[in-house]
mmCIF file of C-alpha atoms in Angstrom:
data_model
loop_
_atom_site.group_PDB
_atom_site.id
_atom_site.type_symbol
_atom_site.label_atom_id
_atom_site.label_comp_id
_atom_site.label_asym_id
_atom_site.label_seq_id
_atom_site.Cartn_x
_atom_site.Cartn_y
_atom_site.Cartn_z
ATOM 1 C CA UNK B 16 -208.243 101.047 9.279
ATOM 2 C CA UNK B 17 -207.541 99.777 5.867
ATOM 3 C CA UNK B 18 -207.279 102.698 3.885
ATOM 4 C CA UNK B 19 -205.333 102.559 1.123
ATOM 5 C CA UNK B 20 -203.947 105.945 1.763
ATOM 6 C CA UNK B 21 -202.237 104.327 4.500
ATOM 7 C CA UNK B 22 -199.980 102.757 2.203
ATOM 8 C CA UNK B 23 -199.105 106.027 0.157
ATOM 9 C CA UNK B 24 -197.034 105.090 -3.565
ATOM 10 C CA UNK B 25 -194.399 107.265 -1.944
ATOM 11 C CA UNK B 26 -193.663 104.622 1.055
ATOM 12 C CA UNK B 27 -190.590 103.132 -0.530
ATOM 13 C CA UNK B 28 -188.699 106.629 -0.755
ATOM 14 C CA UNK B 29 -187.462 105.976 2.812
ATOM 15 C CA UNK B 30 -185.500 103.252 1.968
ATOM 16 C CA UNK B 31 -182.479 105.071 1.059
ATOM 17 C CA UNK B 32 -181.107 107.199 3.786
ATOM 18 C CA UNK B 33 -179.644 110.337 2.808
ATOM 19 C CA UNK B 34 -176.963 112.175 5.354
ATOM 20 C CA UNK B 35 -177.401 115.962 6.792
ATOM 21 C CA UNK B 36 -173.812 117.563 5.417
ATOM 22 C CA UNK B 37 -171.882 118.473 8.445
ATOM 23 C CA UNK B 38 -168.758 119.210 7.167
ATOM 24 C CA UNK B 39 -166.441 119.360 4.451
ATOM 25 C CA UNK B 40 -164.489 116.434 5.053
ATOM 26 C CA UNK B 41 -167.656 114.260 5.734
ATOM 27 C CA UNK B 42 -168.871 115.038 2.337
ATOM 28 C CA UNK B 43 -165.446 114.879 0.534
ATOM 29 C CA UNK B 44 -163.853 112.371 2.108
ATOM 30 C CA UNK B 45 -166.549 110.464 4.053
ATOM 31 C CA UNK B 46 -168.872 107.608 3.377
ATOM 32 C CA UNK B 47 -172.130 109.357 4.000
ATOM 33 C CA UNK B 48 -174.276 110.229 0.695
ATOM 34 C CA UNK B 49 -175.382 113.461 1.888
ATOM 35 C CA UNK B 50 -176.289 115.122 -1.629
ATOM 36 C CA UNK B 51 -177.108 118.740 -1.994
ATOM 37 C CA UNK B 52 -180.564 119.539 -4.004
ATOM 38 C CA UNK B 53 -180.237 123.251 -5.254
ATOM 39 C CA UNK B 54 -183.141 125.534 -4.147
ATOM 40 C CA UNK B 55 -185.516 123.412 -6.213
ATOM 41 C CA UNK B 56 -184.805 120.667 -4.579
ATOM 42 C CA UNK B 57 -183.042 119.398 -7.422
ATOM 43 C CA UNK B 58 -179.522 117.254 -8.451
ATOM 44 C CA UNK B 59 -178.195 117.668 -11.602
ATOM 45 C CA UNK B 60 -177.731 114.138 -13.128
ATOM 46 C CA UNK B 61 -175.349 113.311 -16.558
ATOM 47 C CA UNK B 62 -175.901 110.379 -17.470
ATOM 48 C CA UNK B 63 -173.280 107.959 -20.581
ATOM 49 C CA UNK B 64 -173.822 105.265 -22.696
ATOM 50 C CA UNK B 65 -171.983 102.618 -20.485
ATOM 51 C CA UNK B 66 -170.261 101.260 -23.906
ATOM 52 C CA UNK B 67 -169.655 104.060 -26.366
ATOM 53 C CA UNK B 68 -168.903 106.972 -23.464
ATOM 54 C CA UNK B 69 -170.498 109.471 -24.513
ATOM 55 C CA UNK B 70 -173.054 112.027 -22.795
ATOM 56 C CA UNK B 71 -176.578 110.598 -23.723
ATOM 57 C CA UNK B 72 -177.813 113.699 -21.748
ATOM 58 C CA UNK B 73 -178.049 115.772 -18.920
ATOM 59 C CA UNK B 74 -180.928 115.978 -16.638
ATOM 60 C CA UNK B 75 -182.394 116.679 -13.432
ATOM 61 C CA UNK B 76 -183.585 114.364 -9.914
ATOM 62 C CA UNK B 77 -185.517 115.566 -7.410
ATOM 63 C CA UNK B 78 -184.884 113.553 -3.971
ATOM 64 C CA UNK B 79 -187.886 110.831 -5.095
ATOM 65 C CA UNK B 80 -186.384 110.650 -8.542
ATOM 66 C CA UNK B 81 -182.971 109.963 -6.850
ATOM 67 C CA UNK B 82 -184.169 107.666 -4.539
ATOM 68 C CA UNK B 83 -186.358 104.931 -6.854
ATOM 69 C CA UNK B 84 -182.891 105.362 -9.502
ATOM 70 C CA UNK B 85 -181.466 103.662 -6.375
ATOM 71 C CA UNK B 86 -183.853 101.323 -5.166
ATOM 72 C CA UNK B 87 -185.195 100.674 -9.022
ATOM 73 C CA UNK B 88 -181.407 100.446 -11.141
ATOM 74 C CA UNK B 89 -183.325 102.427 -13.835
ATOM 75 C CA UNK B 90 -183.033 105.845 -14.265
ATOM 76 C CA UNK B 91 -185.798 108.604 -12.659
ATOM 77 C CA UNK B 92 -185.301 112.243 -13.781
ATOM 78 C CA UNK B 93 -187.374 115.332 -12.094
ATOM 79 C CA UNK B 94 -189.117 116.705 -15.456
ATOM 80 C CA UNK B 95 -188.446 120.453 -15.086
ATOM 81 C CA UNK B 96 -191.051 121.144 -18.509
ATOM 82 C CA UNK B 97 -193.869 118.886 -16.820
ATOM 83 C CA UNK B 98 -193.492 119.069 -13.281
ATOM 84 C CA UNK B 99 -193.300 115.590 -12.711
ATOM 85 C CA UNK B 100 -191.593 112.486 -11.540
ATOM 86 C CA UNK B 101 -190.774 110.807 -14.427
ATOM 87 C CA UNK B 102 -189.723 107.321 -15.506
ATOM 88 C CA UNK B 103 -187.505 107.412 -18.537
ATOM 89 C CA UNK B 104 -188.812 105.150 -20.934
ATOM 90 C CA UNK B 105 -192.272 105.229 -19.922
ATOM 91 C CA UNK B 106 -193.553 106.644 -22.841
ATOM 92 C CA UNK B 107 -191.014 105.826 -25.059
ATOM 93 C CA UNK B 108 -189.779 102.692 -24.075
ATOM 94 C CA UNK B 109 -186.172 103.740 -24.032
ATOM 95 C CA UNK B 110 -185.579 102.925 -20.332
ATOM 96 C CA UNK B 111 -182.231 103.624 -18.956
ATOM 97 C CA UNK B 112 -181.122 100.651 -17.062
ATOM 98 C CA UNK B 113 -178.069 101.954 -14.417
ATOM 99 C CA UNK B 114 -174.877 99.703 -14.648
ATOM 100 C CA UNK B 115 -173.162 102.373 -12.467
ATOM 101 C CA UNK B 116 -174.287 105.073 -10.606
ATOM 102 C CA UNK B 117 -171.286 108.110 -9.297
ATOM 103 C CA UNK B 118 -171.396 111.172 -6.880
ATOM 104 C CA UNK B 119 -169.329 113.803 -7.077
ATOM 105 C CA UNK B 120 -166.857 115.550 -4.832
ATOM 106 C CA UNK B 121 -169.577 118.005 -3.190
ATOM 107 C CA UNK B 122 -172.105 115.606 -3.714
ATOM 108 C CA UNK B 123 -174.271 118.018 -5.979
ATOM 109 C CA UNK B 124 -174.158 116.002 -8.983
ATOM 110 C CA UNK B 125 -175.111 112.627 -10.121
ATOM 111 C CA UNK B 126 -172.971 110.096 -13.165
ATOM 112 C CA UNK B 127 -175.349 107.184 -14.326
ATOM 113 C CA UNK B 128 -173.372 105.063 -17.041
ATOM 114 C CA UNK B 129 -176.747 102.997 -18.422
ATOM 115 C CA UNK B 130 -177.438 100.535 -21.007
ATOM 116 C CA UNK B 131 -180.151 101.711 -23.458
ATOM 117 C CA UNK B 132 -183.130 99.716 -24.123
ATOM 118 C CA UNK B 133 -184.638 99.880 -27.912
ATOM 119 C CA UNK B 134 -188.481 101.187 -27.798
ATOM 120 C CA UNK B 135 -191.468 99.920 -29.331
ATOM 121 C CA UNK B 136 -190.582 102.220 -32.601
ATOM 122 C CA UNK B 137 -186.999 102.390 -32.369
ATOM 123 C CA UNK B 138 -183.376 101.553 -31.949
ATOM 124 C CA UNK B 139 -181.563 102.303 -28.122
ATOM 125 C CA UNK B 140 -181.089 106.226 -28.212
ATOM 126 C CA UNK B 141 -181.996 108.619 -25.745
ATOM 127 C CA UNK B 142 -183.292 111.944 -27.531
ATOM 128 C CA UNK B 143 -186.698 112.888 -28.013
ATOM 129 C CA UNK B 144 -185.444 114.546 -31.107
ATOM 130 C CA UNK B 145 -184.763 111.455 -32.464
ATOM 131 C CA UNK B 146 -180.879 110.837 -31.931
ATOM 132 C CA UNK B 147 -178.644 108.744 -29.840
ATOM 133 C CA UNK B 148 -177.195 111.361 -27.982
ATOM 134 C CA UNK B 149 -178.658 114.547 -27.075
ATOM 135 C CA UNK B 150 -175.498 116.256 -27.615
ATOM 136 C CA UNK B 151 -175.765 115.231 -31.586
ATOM 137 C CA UNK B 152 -174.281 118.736 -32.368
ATOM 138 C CA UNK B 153 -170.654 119.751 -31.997
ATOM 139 C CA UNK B 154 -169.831 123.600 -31.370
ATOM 140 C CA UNK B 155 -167.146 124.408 -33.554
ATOM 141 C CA UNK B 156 -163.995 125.631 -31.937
ATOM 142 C CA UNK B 157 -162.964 129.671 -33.230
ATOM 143 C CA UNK B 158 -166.061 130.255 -34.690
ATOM 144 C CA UNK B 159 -169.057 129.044 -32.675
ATOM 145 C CA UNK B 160 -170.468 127.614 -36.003
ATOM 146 C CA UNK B 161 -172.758 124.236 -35.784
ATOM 147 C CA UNK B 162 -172.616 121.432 -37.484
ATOM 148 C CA UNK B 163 -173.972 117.537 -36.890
ATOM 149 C CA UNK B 164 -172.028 114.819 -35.094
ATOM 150 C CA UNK B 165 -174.685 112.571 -35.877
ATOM 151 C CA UNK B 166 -176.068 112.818 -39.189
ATOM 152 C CA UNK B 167 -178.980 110.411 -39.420
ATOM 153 C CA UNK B 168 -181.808 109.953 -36.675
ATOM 154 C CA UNK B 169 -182.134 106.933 -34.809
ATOM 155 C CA UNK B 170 -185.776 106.843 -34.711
ATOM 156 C CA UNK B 171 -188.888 108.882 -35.684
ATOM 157 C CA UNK B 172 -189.998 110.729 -32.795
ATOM 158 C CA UNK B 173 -193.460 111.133 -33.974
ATOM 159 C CA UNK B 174 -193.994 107.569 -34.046
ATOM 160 C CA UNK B 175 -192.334 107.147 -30.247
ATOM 161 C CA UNK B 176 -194.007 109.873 -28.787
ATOM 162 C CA UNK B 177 -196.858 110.520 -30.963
ATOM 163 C CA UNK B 178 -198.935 113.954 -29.493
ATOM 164 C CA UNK B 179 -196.728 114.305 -26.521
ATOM 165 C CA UNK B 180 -195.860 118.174 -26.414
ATOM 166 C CA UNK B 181 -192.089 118.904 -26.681
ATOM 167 C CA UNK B 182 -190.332 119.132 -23.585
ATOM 168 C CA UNK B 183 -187.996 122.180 -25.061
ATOM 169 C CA UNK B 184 -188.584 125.825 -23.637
ATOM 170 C CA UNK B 185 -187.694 128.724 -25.755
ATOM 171 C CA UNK J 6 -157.762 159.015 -27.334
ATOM 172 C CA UNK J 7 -154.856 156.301 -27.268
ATOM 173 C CA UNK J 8 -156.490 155.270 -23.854
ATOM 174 C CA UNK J 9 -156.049 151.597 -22.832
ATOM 175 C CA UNK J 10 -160.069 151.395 -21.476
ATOM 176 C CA UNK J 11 -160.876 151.438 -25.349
ATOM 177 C CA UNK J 12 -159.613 147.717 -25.658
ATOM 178 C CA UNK J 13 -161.188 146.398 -22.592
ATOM 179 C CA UNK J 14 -159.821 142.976 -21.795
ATOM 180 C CA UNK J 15 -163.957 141.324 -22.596
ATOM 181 C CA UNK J 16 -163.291 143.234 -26.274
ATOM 182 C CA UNK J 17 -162.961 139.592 -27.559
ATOM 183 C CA UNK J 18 -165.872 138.086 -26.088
ATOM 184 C CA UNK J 19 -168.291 139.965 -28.867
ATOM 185 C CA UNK J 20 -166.478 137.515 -31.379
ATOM 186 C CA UNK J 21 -169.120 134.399 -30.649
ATOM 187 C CA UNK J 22 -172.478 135.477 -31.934
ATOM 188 C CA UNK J 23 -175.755 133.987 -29.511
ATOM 189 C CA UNK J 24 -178.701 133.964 -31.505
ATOM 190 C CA UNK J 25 -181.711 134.590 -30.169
ATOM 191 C CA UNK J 26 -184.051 131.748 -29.388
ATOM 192 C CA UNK J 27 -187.347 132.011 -31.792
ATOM 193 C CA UNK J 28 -188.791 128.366 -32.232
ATOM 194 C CA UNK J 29 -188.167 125.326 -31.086
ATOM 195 C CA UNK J 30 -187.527 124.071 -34.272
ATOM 196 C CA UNK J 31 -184.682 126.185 -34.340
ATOM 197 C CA UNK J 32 -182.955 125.646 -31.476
ATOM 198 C CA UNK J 33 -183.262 121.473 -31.851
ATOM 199 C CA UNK J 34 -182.918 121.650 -35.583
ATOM 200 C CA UNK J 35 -181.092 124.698 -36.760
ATOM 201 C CA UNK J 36 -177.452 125.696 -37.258
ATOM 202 C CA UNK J 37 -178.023 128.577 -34.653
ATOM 203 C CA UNK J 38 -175.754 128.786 -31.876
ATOM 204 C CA UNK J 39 -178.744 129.853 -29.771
ATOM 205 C CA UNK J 40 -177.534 128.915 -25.819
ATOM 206 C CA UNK J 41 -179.940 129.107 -23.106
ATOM 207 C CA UNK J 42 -178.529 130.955 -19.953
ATOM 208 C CA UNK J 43 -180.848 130.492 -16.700
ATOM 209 C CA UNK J 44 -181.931 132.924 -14.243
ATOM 210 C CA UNK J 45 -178.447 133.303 -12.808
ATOM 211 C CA UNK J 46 -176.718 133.501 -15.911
ATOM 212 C CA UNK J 47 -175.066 129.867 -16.458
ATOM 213 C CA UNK J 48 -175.270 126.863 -18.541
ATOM 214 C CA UNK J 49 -174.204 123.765 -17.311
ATOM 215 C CA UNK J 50 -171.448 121.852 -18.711
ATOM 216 C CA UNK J 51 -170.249 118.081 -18.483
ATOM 217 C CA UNK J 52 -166.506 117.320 -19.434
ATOM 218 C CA UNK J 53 -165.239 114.383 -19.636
ATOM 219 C CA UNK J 54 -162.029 112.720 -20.543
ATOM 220 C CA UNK J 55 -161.351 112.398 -24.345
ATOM 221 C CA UNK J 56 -159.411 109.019 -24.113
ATOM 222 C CA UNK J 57 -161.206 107.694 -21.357
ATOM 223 C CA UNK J 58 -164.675 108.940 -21.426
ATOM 224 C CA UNK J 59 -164.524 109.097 -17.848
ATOM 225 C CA UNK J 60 -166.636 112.326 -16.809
ATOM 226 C CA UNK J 61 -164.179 114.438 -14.919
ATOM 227 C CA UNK J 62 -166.453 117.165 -13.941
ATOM 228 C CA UNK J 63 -169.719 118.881 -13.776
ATOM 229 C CA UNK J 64 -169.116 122.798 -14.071
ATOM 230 C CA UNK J 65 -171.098 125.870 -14.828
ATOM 231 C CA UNK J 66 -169.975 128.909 -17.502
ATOM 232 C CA UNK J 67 -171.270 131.893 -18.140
ATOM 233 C CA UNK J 68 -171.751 133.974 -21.348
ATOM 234 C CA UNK J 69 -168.078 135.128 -20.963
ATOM 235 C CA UNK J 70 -166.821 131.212 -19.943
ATOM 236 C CA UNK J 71 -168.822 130.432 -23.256
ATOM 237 C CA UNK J 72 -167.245 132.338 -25.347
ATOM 238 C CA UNK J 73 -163.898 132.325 -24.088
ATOM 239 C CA UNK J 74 -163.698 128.400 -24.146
ATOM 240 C CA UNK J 75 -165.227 128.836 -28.052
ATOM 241 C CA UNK J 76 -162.189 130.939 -28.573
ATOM 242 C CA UNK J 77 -159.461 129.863 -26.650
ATOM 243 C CA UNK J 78 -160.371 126.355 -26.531
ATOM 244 C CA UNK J 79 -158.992 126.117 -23.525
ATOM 245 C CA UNK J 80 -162.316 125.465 -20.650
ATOM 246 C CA UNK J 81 -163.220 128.216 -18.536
ATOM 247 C CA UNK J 82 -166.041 128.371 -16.277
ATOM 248 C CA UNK J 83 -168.106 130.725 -13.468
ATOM 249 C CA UNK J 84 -167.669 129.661 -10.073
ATOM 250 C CA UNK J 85 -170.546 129.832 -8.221
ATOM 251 C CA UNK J 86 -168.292 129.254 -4.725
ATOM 252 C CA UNK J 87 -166.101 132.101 -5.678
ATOM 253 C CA UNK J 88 -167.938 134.342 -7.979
ATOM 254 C CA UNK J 89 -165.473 134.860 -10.572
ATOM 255 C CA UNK J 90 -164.461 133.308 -14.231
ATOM 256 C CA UNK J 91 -162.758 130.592 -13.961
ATOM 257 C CA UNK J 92 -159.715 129.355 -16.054
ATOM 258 C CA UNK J 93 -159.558 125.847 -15.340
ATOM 259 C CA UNK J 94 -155.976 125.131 -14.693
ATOM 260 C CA UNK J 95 -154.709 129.070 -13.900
ATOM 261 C CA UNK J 96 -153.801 127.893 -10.158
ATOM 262 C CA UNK J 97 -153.186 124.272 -10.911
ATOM 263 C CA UNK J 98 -151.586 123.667 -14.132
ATOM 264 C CA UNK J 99 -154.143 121.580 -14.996
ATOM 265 C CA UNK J 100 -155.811 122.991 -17.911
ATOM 266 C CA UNK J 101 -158.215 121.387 -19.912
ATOM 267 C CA UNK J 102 -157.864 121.409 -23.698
ATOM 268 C CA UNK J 103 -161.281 121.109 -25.585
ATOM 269 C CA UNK J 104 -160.780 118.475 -28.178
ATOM 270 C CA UNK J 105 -164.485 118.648 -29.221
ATOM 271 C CA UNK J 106 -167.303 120.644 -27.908
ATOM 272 C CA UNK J 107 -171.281 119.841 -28.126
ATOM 273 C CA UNK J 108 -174.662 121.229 -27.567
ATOM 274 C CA UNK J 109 -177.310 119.389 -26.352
ATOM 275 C CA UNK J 110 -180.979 119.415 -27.769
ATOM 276 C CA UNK J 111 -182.759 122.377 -26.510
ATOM 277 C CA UNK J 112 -179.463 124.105 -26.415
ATOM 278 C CA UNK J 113 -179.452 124.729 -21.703
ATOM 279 C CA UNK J 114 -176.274 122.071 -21.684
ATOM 280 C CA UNK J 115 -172.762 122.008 -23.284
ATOM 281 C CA UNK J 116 -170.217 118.869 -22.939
ATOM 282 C CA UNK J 117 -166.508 118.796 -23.155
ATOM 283 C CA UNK J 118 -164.082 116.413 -24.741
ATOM 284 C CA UNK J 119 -160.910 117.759 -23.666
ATOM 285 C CA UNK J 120 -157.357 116.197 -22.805
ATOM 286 C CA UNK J 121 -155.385 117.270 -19.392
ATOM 287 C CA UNK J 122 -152.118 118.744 -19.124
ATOM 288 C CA UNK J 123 -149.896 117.822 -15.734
ATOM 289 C CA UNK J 124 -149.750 120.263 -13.176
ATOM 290 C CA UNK J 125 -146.861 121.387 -11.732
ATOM 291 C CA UNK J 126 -147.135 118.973 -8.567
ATOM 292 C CA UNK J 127 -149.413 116.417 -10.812
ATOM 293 C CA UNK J 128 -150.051 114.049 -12.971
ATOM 294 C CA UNK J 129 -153.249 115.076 -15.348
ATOM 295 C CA UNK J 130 -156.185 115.115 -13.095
ATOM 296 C CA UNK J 131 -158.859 117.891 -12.453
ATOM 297 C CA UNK J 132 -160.275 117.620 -8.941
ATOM 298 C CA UNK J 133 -159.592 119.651 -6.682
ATOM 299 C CA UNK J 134 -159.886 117.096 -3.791
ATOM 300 C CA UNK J 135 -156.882 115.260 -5.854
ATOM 301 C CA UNK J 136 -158.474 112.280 -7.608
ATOM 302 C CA UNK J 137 -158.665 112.120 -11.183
ATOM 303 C CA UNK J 138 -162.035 112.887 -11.582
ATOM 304 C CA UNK J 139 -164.730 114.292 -9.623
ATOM 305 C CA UNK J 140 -166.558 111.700 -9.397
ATOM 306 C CA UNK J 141 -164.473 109.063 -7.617
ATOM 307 C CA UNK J 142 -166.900 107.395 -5.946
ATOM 308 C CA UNK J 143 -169.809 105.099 -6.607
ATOM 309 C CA UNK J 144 -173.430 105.018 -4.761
ATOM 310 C CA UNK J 145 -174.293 101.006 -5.139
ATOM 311 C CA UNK J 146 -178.061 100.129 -6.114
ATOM 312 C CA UNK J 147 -180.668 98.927 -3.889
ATOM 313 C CA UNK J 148 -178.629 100.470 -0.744
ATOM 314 C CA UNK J 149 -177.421 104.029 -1.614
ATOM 315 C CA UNK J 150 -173.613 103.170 -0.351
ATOM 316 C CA UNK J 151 -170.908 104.792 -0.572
ATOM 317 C CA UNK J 152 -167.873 103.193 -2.500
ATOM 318 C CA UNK J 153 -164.501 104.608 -4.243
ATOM 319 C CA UNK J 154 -164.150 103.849 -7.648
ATOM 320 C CA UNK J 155 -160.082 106.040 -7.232
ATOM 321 C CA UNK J 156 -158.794 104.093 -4.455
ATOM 322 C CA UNK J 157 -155.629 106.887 -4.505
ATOM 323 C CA UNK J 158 -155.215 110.396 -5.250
ATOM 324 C CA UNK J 159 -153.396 111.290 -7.794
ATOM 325 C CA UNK J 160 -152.341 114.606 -6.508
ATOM 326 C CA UNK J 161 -151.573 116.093 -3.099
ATOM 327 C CA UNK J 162 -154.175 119.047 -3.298
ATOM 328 C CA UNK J 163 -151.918 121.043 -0.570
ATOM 329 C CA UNK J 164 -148.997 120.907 -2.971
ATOM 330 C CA UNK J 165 -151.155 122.427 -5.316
ATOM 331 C CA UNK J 166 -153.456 125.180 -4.382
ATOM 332 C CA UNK J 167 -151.956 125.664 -0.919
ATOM 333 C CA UNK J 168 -154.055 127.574 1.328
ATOM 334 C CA UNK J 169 -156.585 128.266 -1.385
ATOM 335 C CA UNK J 170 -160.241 128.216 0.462
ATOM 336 C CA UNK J 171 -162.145 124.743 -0.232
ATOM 337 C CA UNK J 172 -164.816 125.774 -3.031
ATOM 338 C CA UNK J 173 -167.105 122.826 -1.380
ATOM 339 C CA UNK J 174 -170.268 124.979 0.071
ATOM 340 C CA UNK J 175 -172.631 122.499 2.820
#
């Protein structure tokens, strides 16, 4: 009567209570956070630098990832290339740690503003590539033409992330 | 052969040229503007405030809402409530004026700097429920509560979009 299993890892996820949406004006106006996972049971999450401003990246939650962002204060993203959970910063060390958390209008999209830890190999950043930001490239207005908002990487990603496979799909 | 169908109003959109997507190397470390669509069609896009950094909203564009903002650099987007492109601003006055535009790493995500015009009944603001921004509200840590960050509208969203339907969808 012991079992481990009776104590699944997931237990904590029903800590944080999350509203049916029964109308507009409850989900508007209301006080309920009743967010809306697509049909993969995903939120889309953008998440800042809570000092510079600017879009570290954008990413995805599924409701677990949501949840433990709550309960934890650092951020957990639904890894659409690995199909998991995942921790950001667990490999890396560049955990996000929440200083403000925002839902939107319809509730079917997440803010985090976060503070950036440095990882074992590297400066705060966010990128797997190796920058800050992930949005280190700026689309030229006109023309389409790219060119590099940040011109130097933050950190080497082979020494961060070593044999990982990239998370990028063509 | 003077007919007006030859000049088709989308003539413009073959202005912006999409590469194709080949390597990853490319599309993190290239100069290709090489945007990933998804199975509907869309990229997402995050804009936020240029002077604040506040992130106004989280919207969707399609190859046409691409290119257009490219060449206009005015913001357009698809809306998925209403199924049509977008002009942010064509019923509201308040249009959004790209000051800078990104691409994120694996090129599926697009942010906005842009700066707000007033609307006709309003200060600069984009959402539609009349605050500022979107996201006006904050979920606190540790309990998932619901808080306003706004504490007033800026705009009186009856003034205007009238009886325009709600684009909220439960």
């Amino acid at each position: 009567m012991n079992n481990p299993s009776d104590q699944p890892e997931t237990a904590a996820t029903d800590a944080i209570h999350f509203a049916s949406r029964t109308s507009v004006e409850q989900v508007e106006e209301g006080q309920d956070l009743a967010p809306k996972f697509d049909r993969d049971g995903l939120i889309v999450c953008v998440t800042t630098d809570a000092v510079s401003g600017d879009v570290l990246m954008l990413g995805y939650m599924n409701r677990d990832a949501l949840e433990k962002t709550i309960l934890t204060g650092e951020a957990h993203y639904w890894s659409r290339s690995r199909q998991v959970l995942w921790h950001k910063g667990a490999t890396s060390g560049l955990v996000q740690h929440v200083v403000e958390m925002r839902i939107d209008d319809d509730q079917d999209a997440v803010w985090l503003r976060v503070s950036l830890s440095a990882g074992t190999h590297s400066a705060p950043a966010s990128c797997h590539v190796g920058y800050r930001s992930c949005f280190y490239r700026t689309v030229e207005l006109g023309s389409g033409k790219i060119a590099y908002a940040e011109t130097e990487k933050t950190f080497d990603p082979k020494k961060v992330y070593g044999d990982a496979s990239n998370p990028t799909i063509l």
